[in-house]
């Protein structure tokens, strides 16, 4: 069972039997379940899962239904990470004592959380799990807003985004703070593996998830999850938006091994890189940036994204 | 069971999604699983749809883009072939149509009331590439 599932191409991948069910109550076109499916289908091993309060939790566990075909625990806003870490610690203890009923099965421990639950509310708990280096994976479904409660800003919300607690108008361009660099913070725990993924690059994603499962120790994954409701775009355009996010380098795909070795895993060709303006224009939450008075912000956006790309490239080159 | 209030069920309650013992879910296809009423698989969100996707297998190249990008596990693929759409769980978001790479597309959105057979008969012709 502990052998890694072989996934060479999409046709082979499509023979997977899903362990996440339909008729969950996520919005049509929600990227959350695309990410969850790609993660769960990446392995045939048993899974121990938890989800922090957020869209994913409330929409997949509406009593009396559950959409999960694996052990899944319904837990608080902040502590999906520690719930899974606790299960992992118990598993280890029982294994040492020889009290496991099926010792040859090799369950994987995975916690999901939204960006609100991870960047803000559960931050300290995740930090603890990473520091103690539990053999688990924490996955952030990063939609850059508290989408479940009506679109309040979180510390993942980027500059210029209009959220319900940072609305845009005549005196404000919306969110004024920059997005928290969660990847760097988590990598600074010197965990064995941290990676940023996007659902449109499924092969890259599956590779990273499998690498994470094979890694002994804490793994942190940050996944971009376009939100049709709060980013304000048509449900059918979810994958288009994800493409824009990765190809404009707003959401670069890379991994950090042992806290220092950075590898960029997706490098769009020079001619394929789309201007950040295009990414912003596709979303209703940035609509006001195209008014004359706020247009300077688009230029600043582009500069920020370029600077970050240069930084990542230099980190990769330097191998430090 | 469906009428149990939120304050009426026990703390630490567990929902079982399968009848009896099941060992390898990851290798058991959906049609071979014994779902209980607690699995959302037994529920339906078909009434969310305004538009439905219609599948025309004549143009399908089995690339499986629709399978991987479907958020609602509604594209049924067996033995590396796309065989149909699960209309109980499809919410009609239209992602499958957007990601379909064939020309003409082998999946298209039509109003929920449209007659599938007639739409397949009148399927749009191949679009010429603009030069």
CSV table of C-alpha atoms in Angstrom, one decimal:
chain,number,residue,atom,x,y,z
A,1,UNK,CA,0.0,0.0,0.0
A,2,UNK,CA,2.8,2.4,0.7
A,3,UNK,CA,4.0,2.2,-2.9
A,4,UNK,CA,3.4,5.5,-4.7
A,5,UNK,CA,0.6,5.5,-7.1
A,6,UNK,CA,1.8,5.8,-10.7
A,7,UNK,CA,0.3,8.7,-12.6
A,8,UNK,CA,2.0,9.2,-15.9
A,9,UNK,CA,-0.6,11.0,-17.8
A,10,UNK,CA,-4.1,12.3,-17.5
A,11,UNK,CA,-5.7,9.2,-19.0
A,12,UNK,CA,-4.1,7.1,-16.4
A,13,UNK,CA,-5.0,9.6,-13.7
A,14,UNK,CA,-8.7,9.4,-14.8
A,15,UNK,CA,-9.0,5.8,-13.7
A,16,UNK,CA,-8.8,6.9,-10.1
A,17,UNK,CA,-11.9,6.2,-7.9
A,18,UNK,CA,-12.8,9.5,-6.3
A,19,UNK,CA,-13.0,9.7,-2.5
A,20,UNK,CA,-14.7,13.1,-2.6
A,21,UNK,CA,-18.4,13.1,-3.5
A,22,UNK,CA,-20.6,15.3,-5.5
A,23,UNK,CA,-23.7,17.1,-4.1
A,24,UNK,CA,-21.5,19.0,-1.8
A,25,UNK,CA,-22.8,22.5,-1.4
A,26,UNK,CA,-19.8,24.4,-2.8
A,27,UNK,CA,-20.7,27.1,-5.4
A,28,UNK,CA,-20.8,26.0,-9.0
A,29,UNK,CA,-17.3,26.4,-10.4
A,30,UNK,CA,-15.5,26.4,-7.0
A,31,UNK,CA,-11.9,25.6,-7.3
A,32,UNK,CA,-11.8,24.1,-3.8
A,33,UNK,CA,-13.1,20.7,-4.8
A,34,UNK,CA,-10.8,20.6,-7.9
A,35,UNK,CA,-7.9,20.9,-5.6
A,36,UNK,CA,-9.2,18.4,-3.0
A,37,UNK,CA,-9.8,15.9,-5.8
A,38,UNK,CA,-6.3,16.3,-7.2
A,39,UNK,CA,-4.9,15.8,-3.7
A,40,UNK,CA,-7.0,12.7,-2.8
A,41,UNK,CA,-6.6,11.1,-6.1
A,42,UNK,CA,-2.8,11.4,-5.9
A,43,UNK,CA,-2.6,8.4,-3.5
A,44,UNK,CA,-4.3,5.1,-3.0
A,45,UNK,CA,-3.3,5.0,0.7
A,46,UNK,CA,-5.7,5.4,3.5
A,47,UNK,CA,-6.3,9.0,4.5
A,48,UNK,CA,-6.9,10.8,7.8
A,49,UNK,CA,-8.3,14.2,7.0
A,50,UNK,CA,-9.6,17.3,8.7
A,51,UNK,CA,-10.8,20.6,7.5
A,52,UNK,CA,-10.8,23.9,9.3
A,53,UNK,CA,-14.0,25.9,9.4
A,54,UNK,CA,-14.5,27.5,6.0
A,55,UNK,CA,-16.2,27.0,2.8
A,56,UNK,CA,-14.8,23.5,2.4
A,57,UNK,CA,-15.9,22.3,5.8
A,58,UNK,CA,-19.4,23.7,5.9
A,59,UNK,CA,-20.2,22.7,2.3
A,60,UNK,CA,-19.0,19.1,2.6
A,61,UNK,CA,-20.5,18.2,5.9
A,62,UNK,CA,-24.1,19.5,6.0
A,63,UNK,CA,-25.8,17.2,8.5
A,64,UNK,CA,-26.9,14.5,7.8
A,65,UNK,CA,-24.6,14.3,4.8
A,66,UNK,CA,-20.9,14.1,4.3
A,67,UNK,CA,-19.0,14.2,1.0
A,68,UNK,CA,-15.9,12.5,2.3
A,69,UNK,CA,-15.2,8.8,1.7
A,70,UNK,CA,-12.2,8.8,4.1
A,71,UNK,CA,-11.8,9.3,7.8
A,72,UNK,CA,-12.6,13.0,8.2
A,73,UNK,CA,-12.9,15.1,11.3
A,74,UNK,CA,-15.2,18.1,11.7
A,75,UNK,CA,-13.2,20.5,13.8
A,76,UNK,CA,-12.9,24.2,14.8
A,77,UNK,CA,-11.7,27.2,12.8
A,78,UNK,CA,-8.2,27.1,14.1
A,79,UNK,CA,-7.3,23.6,14.9
A,80,UNK,CA,-7.5,21.3,11.9
A,81,UNK,CA,-3.7,21.2,11.9
A,82,UNK,CA,-3.5,20.1,15.5
A,83,UNK,CA,-6.3,17.7,15.2
A,84,UNK,CA,-4.5,15.9,12.4
A,85,UNK,CA,-1.2,16.2,14.3
A,86,UNK,CA,-2.8,14.6,17.3
A,87,UNK,CA,-4.1,11.7,15.2
A,88,UNK,CA,-0.6,11.3,13.7
A,89,UNK,CA,1.0,11.3,17.2
A,90,UNK,CA,-1.5,8.7,18.4
A,91,UNK,CA,-0.9,6.6,15.3
A,92,UNK,CA,2.9,6.7,15.9
A,93,UNK,CA,2.5,5.8,19.6
A,94,UNK,CA,0.2,2.8,18.9
A,95,UNK,CA,2.6,1.6,16.2
A,96,UNK,CA,5.5,1.6,18.6
A,97,UNK,CA,3.4,-0.2,21.2
A,98,UNK,CA,2.3,-2.7,18.5
A,99,UNK,CA,-1.3,-2.1,19.1
A,100,UNK,CA,-2.4,-1.2,15.6
A,101,UNK,CA,-5.1,-3.4,14.1
A,102,UNK,CA,-3.7,-3.1,10.6
A,103,UNK,CA,0.0,-2.2,11.0
A,104,UNK,CA,0.8,-2.6,7.3
A,105,UNK,CA,-1.5,0.2,6.1
A,106,UNK,CA,0.3,3.4,5.8
A,107,UNK,CA,-2.2,6.2,6.3
A,108,UNK,CA,-1.5,9.8,5.2
A,109,UNK,CA,-2.4,12.7,7.4
A,110,UNK,CA,-3.8,15.7,5.7
A,111,UNK,CA,-5.4,18.9,7.0
A,112,UNK,CA,-7.2,21.5,4.8
A,113,UNK,CA,-7.8,25.1,5.7
A,114,UNK,CA,-8.9,28.2,3.9
A,115,UNK,CA,-6.6,31.2,3.9
A,116,UNK,CA,-8.6,32.8,6.8
A,117,UNK,CA,-8.1,29.7,8.9
A,118,UNK,CA,-4.4,29.4,8.0
A,119,UNK,CA,-3.0,32.9,7.5
A,120,UNK,CA,-5.0,34.4,10.5
A,121,UNK,CA,-6.9,32.3,12.9
A,122,UNK,CA,-5.0,29.0,12.9
A,123,UNK,CA,-1.6,30.5,12.3
A,124,UNK,CA,-0.1,29.8,15.7
A,125,UNK,CA,-1.4,26.2,15.6
A,126,UNK,CA,0.0,25.5,12.2
A,127,UNK,CA,3.3,27.0,13.2
A,128,UNK,CA,3.3,24.6,16.2
A,129,UNK,CA,2.7,21.6,14.0
A,130,UNK,CA,5.4,22.6,11.6
A,131,UNK,CA,7.8,23.3,14.4
A,132,UNK,CA,7.2,19.9,16.0
A,133,UNK,CA,7.6,18.4,12.5
A,134,UNK,CA,4.6,16.0,12.6
A,135,UNK,CA,4.4,13.6,9.7
A,136,UNK,CA,1.5,15.5,8.1
A,137,UNK,CA,0.5,17.7,5.3
A,138,UNK,CA,-1.2,21.1,5.7
A,139,UNK,CA,-3.0,22.4,2.6
A,140,UNK,CA,-4.2,26.0,2.3
A,141,UNK,CA,-7.0,26.6,-0.2
A,142,UNK,CA,-6.0,30.2,-0.7
A,143,UNK,CA,-8.9,32.3,-2.1
A,144,UNK,CA,-7.6,35.5,-0.6
A,145,UNK,CA,-10.8,36.3,1.4
A,146,UNK,CA,-13.1,35.0,4.1
A,147,UNK,CA,-15.5,33.7,1.4
A,148,UNK,CA,-17.7,31.6,3.7
A,149,UNK,CA,-18.8,34.5,5.9
A,150,UNK,CA,-19.4,37.1,3.3
A,151,UNK,CA,-16.1,38.2,1.9
A,152,UNK,CA,-14.2,39.9,4.7
A,153,UNK,CA,-10.6,40.7,4.1
A,154,UNK,CA,-8.0,38.2,5.5
A,155,UNK,CA,-4.2,38.7,5.7
A,156,UNK,CA,-4.0,36.9,2.4
A,157,UNK,CA,-6.1,39.6,0.6
A,158,UNK,CA,-3.9,41.4,-1.8
A,159,UNK,CA,-3.6,45.2,-2.3
A,160,UNK,CA,-6.4,46.9,-4.1
A,161,UNK,CA,-8.9,44.1,-3.6
A,162,UNK,CA,-12.4,45.2,-2.7
A,163,UNK,CA,-13.6,43.1,0.3
A,164,UNK,CA,-16.7,43.7,2.4
A,165,UNK,CA,-14.6,45.1,5.3
A,166,UNK,CA,-12.3,47.0,2.9
A,167,UNK,CA,-14.7,48.3,0.3
A,168,UNK,CA,-13.5,50.4,-2.6
A,169,UNK,CA,-15.1,53.8,-3.2
A,170,UNK,CA,-14.3,57.4,-3.6
A,171,UNK,CA,-11.9,57.6,-0.6
A,172,UNK,CA,-10.4,54.0,-0.7
A,173,UNK,CA,-9.1,51.6,-3.2
A,174,UNK,CA,-10.0,48.7,-1.0
A,175,UNK,CA,-7.4,46.6,0.8
A,176,UNK,CA,-4.3,48.6,1.6
A,177,UNK,CA,-2.1,45.9,3.1
A,178,UNK,CA,0.1,43.6,1.1
A,179,UNK,CA,-0.5,39.8,1.1
A,180,UNK,CA,1.3,37.9,3.8
A,181,UNK,CA,4.1,35.8,2.5
A,182,UNK,CA,3.0,32.5,4.1
A,183,UNK,CA,5.4,30.4,2.1
A,184,UNK,CA,8.5,32.1,3.4
A,185,UNK,CA,7.1,32.0,6.9
A,186,UNK,CA,6.5,28.3,6.7
A,187,UNK,CA,9.7,27.5,5.0
A,188,UNK,CA,11.5,29.4,7.8
A,189,UNK,CA,10.3,26.6,10.1
A,190,UNK,CA,12.9,24.5,8.2
A,191,UNK,CA,10.3,22.0,7.4
A,192,UNK,CA,11.3,19.3,4.9
A,193,UNK,CA,8.9,20.4,2.1
A,194,UNK,CA,6.8,23.5,1.3
A,195,UNK,CA,5.3,24.1,-2.1
A,196,UNK,CA,2.9,26.4,-3.9
A,197,UNK,CA,0.5,24.7,-6.3
A,198,UNK,CA,-2.3,25.6,-8.7
A,199,UNK,CA,-5.1,23.3,-9.8
A,200,UNK,CA,-4.6,24.1,-13.5
A,201,UNK,CA,-1.1,22.6,-13.5
A,202,UNK,CA,-2.4,19.2,-12.3
A,203,UNK,CA,0.8,17.3,-13.1
A,204,UNK,CA,3.0,19.7,-11.2
A,205,UNK,CA,0.4,19.5,-8.3
A,206,UNK,CA,0.2,15.7,-8.2
A,207,UNK,CA,4.0,15.5,-8.3
A,208,UNK,CA,4.3,17.9,-5.4
A,209,UNK,CA,1.6,16.2,-3.4
A,210,UNK,CA,3.2,12.8,-3.9
A,211,UNK,CA,6.6,14.2,-3.0
A,212,UNK,CA,4.9,15.6,0.1
A,213,UNK,CA,3.4,12.2,1.0
A,214,UNK,CA,6.8,10.5,0.5
A,215,UNK,CA,8.5,13.1,2.8
A,216,UNK,CA,8.8,12.2,6.4
A,217,UNK,CA,7.9,15.3,8.4
A,218,UNK,CA,5.7,18.3,8.1
A,219,UNK,CA,4.7,19.5,4.6
A,220,UNK,CA,3.1,22.8,3.8
A,221,UNK,CA,1.2,23.3,0.6
A,222,UNK,CA,-0.3,26.6,-0.6
A,223,UNK,CA,-2.9,26.2,-3.4
A,224,UNK,CA,-4.5,29.1,-5.3
A,225,UNK,CA,-8.2,28.7,-5.4
A,226,UNK,CA,-10.1,31.3,-7.5
A,227,UNK,CA,-13.4,32.1,-5.8
A,228,UNK,CA,-16.2,32.9,-8.3
A,229,UNK,CA,-18.3,34.5,-5.6
A,230,UNK,CA,-15.8,36.9,-4.1
A,231,UNK,CA,-13.4,37.4,-6.9
A,232,UNK,CA,-16.5,38.1,-9.0
A,233,UNK,CA,-16.1,36.2,-12.2
A,234,UNK,CA,-18.3,33.8,-14.2
A,235,UNK,CA,-18.2,30.2,-12.7
A,236,UNK,CA,-17.1,28.7,-16.1
A,237,UNK,CA,-13.9,30.9,-16.0
A,238,UNK,CA,-12.4,29.2,-12.9
A,239,UNK,CA,-9.6,27.5,-14.9
A,240,UNK,CA,-9.0,30.5,-17.1
A,241,UNK,CA,-8.5,32.6,-13.9
A,242,UNK,CA,-6.1,30.0,-12.5
A,243,UNK,CA,-4.2,30.1,-15.8
A,244,UNK,CA,-4.0,33.9,-15.6
A,245,UNK,CA,-2.8,33.7,-12.0
A,246,UNK,CA,0.1,31.3,-12.8
A,247,UNK,CA,1.0,32.8,-16.2
A,248,UNK,CA,1.1,36.4,-15.0
A,249,UNK,CA,3.4,35.2,-12.2
A,250,UNK,CA,1.1,36.7,-9.5
A,251,UNK,CA,1.0,33.1,-8.2
A,252,UNK,CA,4.4,31.6,-9.1
A,253,UNK,CA,4.7,27.8,-8.6
A,254,UNK,CA,7.7,26.7,-6.7
A,255,UNK,CA,8.9,24.5,-3.9
A,256,UNK,CA,11.2,25.0,-0.9
A,257,UNK,CA,13.1,21.9,0.4
A,258,UNK,CA,14.4,21.9,3.9
A,259,UNK,CA,13.7,25.5,4.3
A,260,UNK,CA,16.3,26.8,1.9
A,261,UNK,CA,16.6,25.0,-1.4
A,262,UNK,CA,14.2,26.8,-3.7
A,263,UNK,CA,13.1,25.3,-7.1
A,264,UNK,CA,10.8,27.1,-9.5
A,265,UNK,CA,8.7,24.3,-11.0
A,266,UNK,CA,6.7,26.2,-13.6
A,267,UNK,CA,8.4,28.8,-15.8
A,268,UNK,CA,6.2,30.2,-18.5
A,269,UNK,CA,8.0,31.2,-21.7
A,270,UNK,CA,8.8,34.9,-22.1
A,271,UNK,CA,6.1,35.3,-24.7
A,272,UNK,CA,3.5,33.5,-22.7
A,273,UNK,CA,3.8,35.7,-19.6
A,274,UNK,CA,0.6,37.8,-19.4
A,275,UNK,CA,0.6,41.3,-17.9
A,276,UNK,CA,-0.8,41.5,-14.4
A,277,UNK,CA,-3.3,44.0,-15.8
A,278,UNK,CA,-5.0,41.1,-17.6
A,279,UNK,CA,-5.3,39.1,-14.4
A,280,UNK,CA,-6.8,42.1,-12.5
A,281,UNK,CA,-9.2,43.0,-15.3
A,282,UNK,CA,-10.7,39.5,-15.3
A,283,UNK,CA,-12.0,40.0,-11.7
A,284,UNK,CA,-14.8,42.2,-10.4
A,285,UNK,CA,-13.0,42.7,-7.1
A,286,UNK,CA,-10.3,44.8,-8.9
A,287,UNK,CA,-12.8,46.7,-11.2
A,288,UNK,CA,-12.2,50.1,-9.5
A,289,UNK,CA,-8.4,49.9,-10.2
A,290,UNK,CA,-9.2,50.8,-13.8
A,291,UNK,CA,-10.6,54.2,-12.8
A,292,UNK,CA,-8.2,57.0,-13.6
A,293,UNK,CA,-7.6,57.9,-9.9
A,294,UNK,CA,-6.4,54.3,-9.0
A,295,UNK,CA,-4.6,53.3,-12.2
A,296,UNK,CA,-1.2,53.9,-10.6
A,297,UNK,CA,-1.9,50.8,-8.5
A,298,UNK,CA,-1.8,48.5,-11.5
A,299,UNK,CA,1.7,49.7,-12.3
A,300,UNK,CA,2.7,49.1,-8.7
A,301,UNK,CA,1.2,45.6,-8.9
A,302,UNK,CA,3.2,44.8,-12.0
A,303,UNK,CA,6.4,46.1,-10.3
A,304,UNK,CA,5.7,44.0,-7.2
A,305,UNK,CA,5.1,40.8,-9.2
A,306,UNK,CA,8.3,41.4,-11.3
A,307,UNK,CA,10.4,42.0,-8.2
A,308,UNK,CA,9.1,38.9,-6.5
A,309,UNK,CA,9.9,36.8,-9.7
A,310,UNK,CA,13.4,38.2,-9.7
A,311,UNK,CA,13.7,37.4,-6.0
A,312,UNK,CA,12.6,33.8,-6.6
A,313,UNK,CA,14.9,33.3,-9.5
A,314,UNK,CA,17.9,34.6,-7.5
A,315,UNK,CA,17.0,32.4,-4.6
A,316,UNK,CA,16.9,29.4,-7.0
A,317,UNK,CA,20.2,30.3,-8.5
A,318,UNK,CA,21.9,30.9,-5.2
A,319,UNK,CA,20.7,27.6,-3.7
A,320,UNK,CA,20.7,29.1,-0.2
B,1,UNK,CA,-33.0,11.0,10.3
B,2,UNK,CA,-33.1,13.9,7.9
B,3,UNK,CA,-35.3,15.8,10.4
B,4,UNK,CA,-32.8,15.6,13.3
B,5,UNK,CA,-32.1,19.2,14.6
B,6,UNK,CA,-28.6,20.5,15.0
B,7,UNK,CA,-28.9,20.3,18.8
B,8,UNK,CA,-30.4,16.8,18.9
B,9,UNK,CA,-27.5,14.7,17.8
B,10,UNK,CA,-24.9,13.4,20.0
B,11,UNK,CA,-21.5,15.1,20.5
B,12,UNK,CA,-18.9,13.0,18.7
B,13,UNK,CA,-21.4,11.6,16.3
B,14,UNK,CA,-20.0,9.7,13.4
B,15,UNK,CA,-21.5,9.5,10.0
B,16,UNK,CA,-20.8,6.3,8.0
B,17,UNK,CA,-20.8,6.6,4.3
B,18,UNK,CA,-20.7,2.9,3.5
B,19,UNK,CA,-22.7,-0.1,4.5
B,20,UNK,CA,-20.7,-2.7,6.5
B,21,UNK,CA,-17.0,-3.2,6.2
B,22,UNK,CA,-15.1,-1.7,3.3
B,23,UNK,CA,-11.4,-2.0,3.0
B,24,UNK,CA,-10.1,-0.4,-0.2
B,25,UNK,CA,-12.2,2.6,-1.1
B,26,UNK,CA,-9.4,4.1,-3.2
B,27,UNK,CA,-9.6,1.2,-5.6
B,28,UNK,CA,-13.4,0.7,-5.6
B,29,UNK,CA,-15.3,2.5,-8.3
B,30,UNK,CA,-18.4,4.4,-7.4
B,31,UNK,CA,-20.8,1.9,-8.9
B,32,UNK,CA,-19.3,-0.8,-6.7
B,33,UNK,CA,-19.6,1.0,-3.5
B,34,UNK,CA,-22.5,0.5,-1.0
B,35,UNK,CA,-23.3,4.1,-0.1
B,36,UNK,CA,-25.5,4.9,2.9
B,37,UNK,CA,-28.0,7.7,3.0
B,38,UNK,CA,-25.3,9.8,4.8
B,39,UNK,CA,-23.1,10.1,1.8
B,40,UNK,CA,-23.8,13.2,-0.2
B,41,UNK,CA,-23.5,10.8,-3.2
B,42,UNK,CA,-27.1,9.8,-2.3
B,43,UNK,CA,-28.2,13.5,-2.5
B,44,UNK,CA,-28.7,15.6,-5.6
B,45,UNK,CA,-28.0,19.2,-6.6
B,46,UNK,CA,-29.6,18.8,-10.1
B,47,UNK,CA,-32.1,21.6,-9.3
B,48,UNK,CA,-29.2,24.1,-9.0
B,49,UNK,CA,-28.8,24.0,-12.8
B,50,UNK,CA,-30.1,26.6,-15.2
B,51,UNK,CA,-28.0,25.3,-18.0
B,52,UNK,CA,-26.8,21.7,-18.5
B,53,UNK,CA,-23.8,20.3,-20.4
B,54,UNK,CA,-24.6,18.0,-23.3
B,55,UNK,CA,-21.9,15.5,-24.3
B,56,UNK,CA,-21.4,14.6,-28.0
B,57,UNK,CA,-19.1,11.6,-28.0
B,58,UNK,CA,-18.5,11.8,-31.8
B,59,UNK,CA,-16.0,14.6,-31.2
B,60,UNK,CA,-14.5,13.5,-27.9
B,61,UNK,CA,-10.8,12.6,-27.9
B,62,UNK,CA,-10.8,11.3,-24.3
B,63,UNK,CA,-8.2,13.9,-23.2
B,64,UNK,CA,-9.8,13.9,-19.7
B,65,UNK,CA,-9.5,17.6,-19.2
B,66,UNK,CA,-13.2,17.7,-18.2
B,67,UNK,CA,-12.6,14.9,-15.7
B,68,UNK,CA,-9.8,16.5,-13.9
B,69,UNK,CA,-11.3,20.0,-13.8
B,70,UNK,CA,-14.9,19.1,-12.9
B,71,UNK,CA,-15.5,20.4,-9.4
B,72,UNK,CA,-18.5,18.1,-8.8
B,73,UNK,CA,-17.2,14.7,-9.8
B,74,UNK,CA,-19.8,14.7,-12.5
B,75,UNK,CA,-17.7,13.6,-15.4
B,76,UNK,CA,-17.8,9.8,-15.5
B,77,UNK,CA,-14.6,8.3,-16.9
B,78,UNK,CA,-14.0,4.6,-17.0
B,79,UNK,CA,-11.1,2.7,-18.6
B,80,UNK,CA,-9.6,6.0,-19.7
B,81,UNK,CA,-12.7,6.8,-21.7
B,82,UNK,CA,-15.2,9.6,-21.0
B,83,UNK,CA,-18.6,7.9,-20.9
B,84,UNK,CA,-21.0,10.5,-19.7
B,85,UNK,CA,-22.2,13.1,-17.2
B,86,UNK,CA,-23.6,12.5,-13.8
B,87,UNK,CA,-26.7,14.7,-13.9
B,88,UNK,CA,-27.5,14.2,-10.2
B,89,UNK,CA,-24.4,16.0,-9.1
B,90,UNK,CA,-23.7,18.5,-11.9
B,91,UNK,CA,-24.3,22.1,-10.9
B,92,UNK,CA,-24.0,23.4,-14.4
B,93,UNK,CA,-20.9,25.6,-13.9
B,94,UNK,CA,-19.7,25.1,-17.4
B,95,UNK,CA,-16.0,24.5,-16.7
B,96,UNK,CA,-16.0,21.3,-18.7
B,97,UNK,CA,-17.2,23.2,-21.8
B,98,UNK,CA,-14.5,25.8,-21.3
B,99,UNK,CA,-11.6,23.3,-21.0
B,100,UNK,CA,-12.8,21.1,-23.9
B,101,UNK,CA,-10.1,21.4,-26.5
B,102,UNK,CA,-11.8,19.8,-29.5
B,103,UNK,CA,-13.1,21.7,-32.5
B,104,UNK,CA,-16.1,21.7,-32.5
B,105,UNK,CA,-16.4,21.2,-28.7
B,106,UNK,CA,-17.6,17.8,-27.6
B,107,UNK,CA,-19.4,19.4,-24.6
B,108,UNK,CA,-21.7,22.4,-24.9
B,109,UNK,CA,-24.1,24.1,-22.5
B,110,UNK,CA,-27.8,24.2,-23.3
B,111,UNK,CA,-30.8,25.3,-21.3
B,112,UNK,CA,-31.9,22.7,-18.7
B,113,UNK,CA,-35.1,22.1,-20.7
B,114,UNK,CA,-33.4,21.5,-24.0
B,115,UNK,CA,-33.8,18.1,-25.7
B,116,UNK,CA,-30.4,16.4,-25.8
B,117,UNK,CA,-30.9,14.3,-28.9
B,118,UNK,CA,-32.0,17.2,-30.9
B,119,UNK,CA,-29.1,19.4,-29.8
B,120,UNK,CA,-26.7,16.6,-30.7
B,121,UNK,CA,-28.3,16.4,-34.2
B,122,UNK,CA,-27.9,20.1,-34.7
B,123,UNK,CA,-24.3,20.2,-33.3
B,124,UNK,CA,-22.3,23.2,-34.6
B,125,UNK,CA,-19.9,22.6,-37.4
B,126,UNK,CA,-16.1,22.8,-37.1
B,127,UNK,CA,-14.9,26.4,-36.8
B,128,UNK,CA,-12.3,27.6,-39.2
B,129,UNK,CA,-9.2,29.1,-37.7
B,130,UNK,CA,-8.8,32.8,-38.4
B,131,UNK,CA,-5.6,33.7,-40.0
